[in-house]
Amino acid sequence: RILVAVKTLKKKTDVVVISLHMGIEMSTEPDKQLSMRVVKLVYSGTDIIACHHPHVIQPYIKNPSIKFFLKRT
């Protein structure tokens, strides 16, 4: 459902931003399942994806802008 929503939003907006609560807590690398989901979101038109749950910083990919996880403060 989210991929269809992204494609619909992409036609109506300049930028599509998604925030996801997922991942393995305290893991410094994203798991394969998360990485595959993020790639699908990018190909469906998402411009910025912020994933959060592990409470540690994970890799940042510049183009498109993907922050796998935000650090809990």
Short mmCIF file of N, CA and C in Angstrom, two decimals:
data_model
loop_
_atom_site.label_atom_id
_atom_site.label_comp_id
_atom_site.label_asym_id
_atom_site.label_seq_id
_atom_site.Cartn_x
_atom_site.Cartn_y
_atom_site.Cartn_z
N ARG A 1 0.81 -1.21 0.00
CA ARG A 1 0.00 0.00 0.00
C ARG A 1 0.85 1.26 0.00
N ILE A 2 1.96 1.23 0.72
CA ILE A 2 2.78 2.44 0.81
C ILE A 2 3.41 2.80 -0.54
N LEU A 3 3.78 1.81 -1.33
CA LEU A 3 4.38 2.09 -2.64
C LEU A 3 3.37 2.78 -3.56
N VAL A 4 2.12 2.36 -3.52
CA VAL A 4 1.07 2.99 -4.32
C VAL A 4 0.85 4.43 -3.83
N ALA A 5 0.85 4.62 -2.51
CA ALA A 5 0.68 5.96 -1.95
C ALA A 5 1.81 6.89 -2.37
N VAL A 6 3.04 6.39 -2.38
CA VAL A 6 4.19 7.19 -2.79
C VAL A 6 4.05 7.61 -4.25
N LYS A 7 3.69 6.67 -5.10
CA LYS A 7 3.53 6.99 -6.53
C LYS A 7 2.45 8.04 -6.75
N THR A 8 1.36 7.95 -5.99
CA THR A 8 0.28 8.93 -6.08
C THR A 8 0.74 10.30 -5.59
N LEU A 9 1.43 10.33 -4.45
CA LEU A 9 1.93 11.59 -3.90
C LEU A 9 2.95 12.24 -4.82
N LYS A 10 3.79 11.44 -5.44
CA LYS A 10 4.85 11.96 -6.32
C LYS A 10 4.25 12.77 -7.48
N LYS A 11 3.08 12.37 -7.94
CA LYS A 11 2.41 13.08 -9.02
C LYS A 11 1.83 14.43 -8.56
N LYS A 12 1.57 14.55 -7.23
CA LYS A 12 0.89 15.73 -6.70
C LYS A 12 1.81 16.69 -5.95
N THR A 13 3.03 16.25 -5.61
CA THR A 13 3.93 17.06 -4.79
C THR A 13 5.32 17.16 -5.41
N ASP A 14 6.11 18.11 -4.90
CA ASP A 14 7.49 18.25 -5.36
C ASP A 14 8.43 17.26 -4.68
N VAL A 15 8.16 16.98 -3.39
CA VAL A 15 9.05 16.12 -2.60
C VAL A 15 8.20 15.16 -1.76
N VAL A 16 8.60 13.90 -1.72
CA VAL A 16 7.94 12.90 -0.86
C VAL A 16 8.91 12.51 0.24
N VAL A 17 8.49 12.70 1.49
CA VAL A 17 9.31 12.39 2.67
C VAL A 17 8.59 11.31 3.47
N ILE A 18 9.33 10.28 3.87
CA ILE A 18 8.76 9.19 4.67
C ILE A 18 9.60 8.98 5.92
N SER A 19 8.93 8.79 7.04
CA SER A 19 9.58 8.44 8.30
C SER A 19 9.07 7.06 8.71
N LEU A 20 10.00 6.13 8.92
CA LEU A 20 9.64 4.75 9.27
C LEU A 20 10.21 4.35 10.62
N HIS A 21 9.41 3.70 11.44
CA HIS A 21 9.88 3.16 12.71
C HIS A 21 10.14 1.68 12.50
N MET A 22 11.40 1.34 12.18
CA MET A 22 11.75 -0.05 11.92
C MET A 22 13.25 -0.26 12.03
N GLY A 23 13.68 -1.49 12.17
CA GLY A 23 15.09 -1.83 12.27
C GLY A 23 15.39 -2.59 13.56
N ILE A 24 16.63 -3.00 13.70
CA ILE A 24 17.06 -3.79 14.86
C ILE A 24 17.72 -2.87 15.87
N GLU A 25 17.20 -2.88 17.09
CA GLU A 25 17.70 -1.99 18.14
C GLU A 25 19.19 -2.20 18.41
N MET A 26 19.92 -1.10 18.51
CA MET A 26 21.35 -1.03 18.81
C MET A 26 22.24 -1.61 17.71
N SER A 27 21.70 -1.83 16.51
CA SER A 27 22.49 -2.32 15.39
C SER A 27 23.07 -1.13 14.63
N THR A 28 24.36 -1.19 14.30
CA THR A 28 25.02 -0.07 13.62
C THR A 28 24.90 -0.15 12.10
N GLU A 29 24.30 -1.21 11.58
CA GLU A 29 24.06 -1.38 10.14
C GLU A 29 22.61 -1.77 9.92
N PRO A 30 22.00 -1.28 8.84
CA PRO A 30 20.63 -1.69 8.54
C PRO A 30 20.58 -3.15 8.11
N ASP A 31 19.50 -3.85 8.46
CA ASP A 31 19.39 -5.25 8.05
C ASP A 31 18.95 -5.34 6.59
N LYS A 32 19.08 -6.52 6.00
CA LYS A 32 18.77 -6.71 4.57
C LYS A 32 17.32 -6.39 4.25
N GLN A 33 16.41 -6.81 5.11
CA GLN A 33 14.99 -6.58 4.87
C GLN A 33 14.69 -5.08 4.80
N LEU A 34 15.26 -4.32 5.72
CA LEU A 34 15.06 -2.87 5.72
C LEU A 34 15.66 -2.26 4.47
N SER A 35 16.87 -2.67 4.12
CA SER A 35 17.53 -2.13 2.94
C SER A 35 16.71 -2.37 1.68
N MET A 36 16.12 -3.55 1.55
CA MET A 36 15.29 -3.85 0.38
C MET A 36 14.03 -2.99 0.36
N ARG A 37 13.43 -2.77 1.51
CA ARG A 37 12.24 -1.91 1.58
C ARG A 37 12.57 -0.48 1.19
N VAL A 38 13.70 0.00 1.66
CA VAL A 38 14.12 1.37 1.35
C VAL A 38 14.37 1.51 -0.16
N VAL A 39 15.01 0.54 -0.77
CA VAL A 39 15.27 0.59 -2.21
C VAL A 39 13.94 0.64 -2.98
N LYS A 40 12.97 -0.16 -2.57
CA LYS A 40 11.66 -0.15 -3.22
C LYS A 40 10.99 1.22 -3.10
N LEU A 41 11.12 1.84 -1.92
CA LEU A 41 10.54 3.17 -1.71
C LEU A 41 11.21 4.21 -2.60
N VAL A 42 12.53 4.10 -2.75
CA VAL A 42 13.27 5.04 -3.59
C VAL A 42 12.80 4.89 -5.04
N TYR A 43 12.72 3.67 -5.53
CA TYR A 43 12.31 3.45 -6.92
C TYR A 43 10.85 3.83 -7.16
N SER A 44 10.04 3.87 -6.11
CA SER A 44 8.64 4.27 -6.30
C SER A 44 8.47 5.79 -6.26
N GLY A 45 9.57 6.52 -5.90
CA GLY A 45 9.50 7.98 -5.97
C GLY A 45 9.78 8.73 -4.69
N THR A 46 10.13 8.05 -3.61
CA THR A 46 10.42 8.73 -2.35
C THR A 46 11.73 9.52 -2.47
N ASP A 47 11.72 10.76 -2.01
CA ASP A 47 12.91 11.61 -2.09
C ASP A 47 13.76 11.55 -0.82
N ILE A 48 13.11 11.52 0.34
CA ILE A 48 13.83 11.49 1.62
C ILE A 48 13.18 10.44 2.51
N ILE A 49 14.01 9.56 3.07
CA ILE A 49 13.52 8.52 3.97
C ILE A 49 14.32 8.59 5.27
N ALA A 50 13.61 8.74 6.38
CA ALA A 50 14.26 8.73 7.70
C ALA A 50 13.72 7.53 8.46
N CYS A 51 14.59 6.57 8.75
CA CYS A 51 14.19 5.38 9.51
C CYS A 51 14.72 5.51 10.93
N HIS A 52 13.92 5.11 11.89
CA HIS A 52 14.35 5.21 13.28
C HIS A 52 13.83 4.03 14.09
N HIS A 53 14.61 3.56 15.00
CA HIS A 53 14.26 2.54 15.98
C HIS A 53 15.48 2.06 16.75
N PRO A 54 16.62 1.76 16.09
CA PRO A 54 17.76 1.20 16.82
C PRO A 54 18.42 2.12 17.85
N HIS A 55 18.18 3.43 17.76
CA HIS A 55 18.75 4.39 18.71
C HIS A 55 20.26 4.57 18.55
N VAL A 56 20.80 4.21 17.39
CA VAL A 56 22.20 4.47 17.05
C VAL A 56 22.23 4.99 15.62
N ILE A 57 23.27 5.72 15.27
CA ILE A 57 23.38 6.26 13.92
C ILE A 57 23.84 5.16 12.97
N GLN A 58 23.19 5.09 11.81
CA GLN A 58 23.56 4.14 10.77
C GLN A 58 23.92 4.92 9.51
N PRO A 59 24.36 4.23 8.45
CA PRO A 59 24.85 4.90 7.24
C PRO A 59 23.87 5.91 6.64
N TYR A 60 24.44 6.86 5.94
CA TYR A 60 23.70 7.91 5.25
C TYR A 60 24.04 7.81 3.77
N ILE A 61 23.05 7.73 2.92
CA ILE A 61 23.26 7.67 1.48
C ILE A 61 22.79 8.99 0.90
N LYS A 62 23.69 9.69 0.19
CA LYS A 62 23.38 11.05 -0.28
C LYS A 62 22.30 11.11 -1.35
N ASN A 63 22.34 10.27 -2.34
CA ASN A 63 21.41 10.45 -3.44
C ASN A 63 20.67 9.17 -3.74
N PRO A 64 19.43 9.01 -3.41
CA PRO A 64 18.59 9.99 -2.73
C PRO A 64 18.95 10.08 -1.26
N SER A 65 18.47 11.10 -0.59
CA SER A 65 18.78 11.30 0.83
C SER A 65 18.10 10.24 1.68
N ILE A 66 18.90 9.34 2.22
CA ILE A 66 18.38 8.28 3.10
C ILE A 66 19.20 8.28 4.38
N LYS A 67 18.58 8.53 5.50
CA LYS A 67 19.22 8.34 6.79
C LYS A 67 18.61 7.09 7.37
N PHE A 68 19.39 6.03 7.45
CA PHE A 68 18.80 4.79 7.92
C PHE A 68 18.26 4.91 9.33
N PHE A 69 18.99 5.55 10.22
CA PHE A 69 18.48 5.66 11.58
C PHE A 69 18.93 6.93 12.25
N LEU A 70 18.08 7.46 13.08
CA LEU A 70 18.40 8.66 13.85
C LEU A 70 18.76 8.22 15.27
N LYS A 71 19.72 8.89 15.86
CA LYS A 71 20.17 8.55 17.21
C LYS A 71 19.20 9.09 18.24
N ARG A 72 18.90 8.29 19.23
CA ARG A 72 18.05 8.74 20.34
C ARG A 72 18.85 9.62 21.25
N THR A 73 18.29 10.77 21.60
CA THR A 73 19.01 11.68 22.49
C THR A 73 18.37 11.78 23.84
#
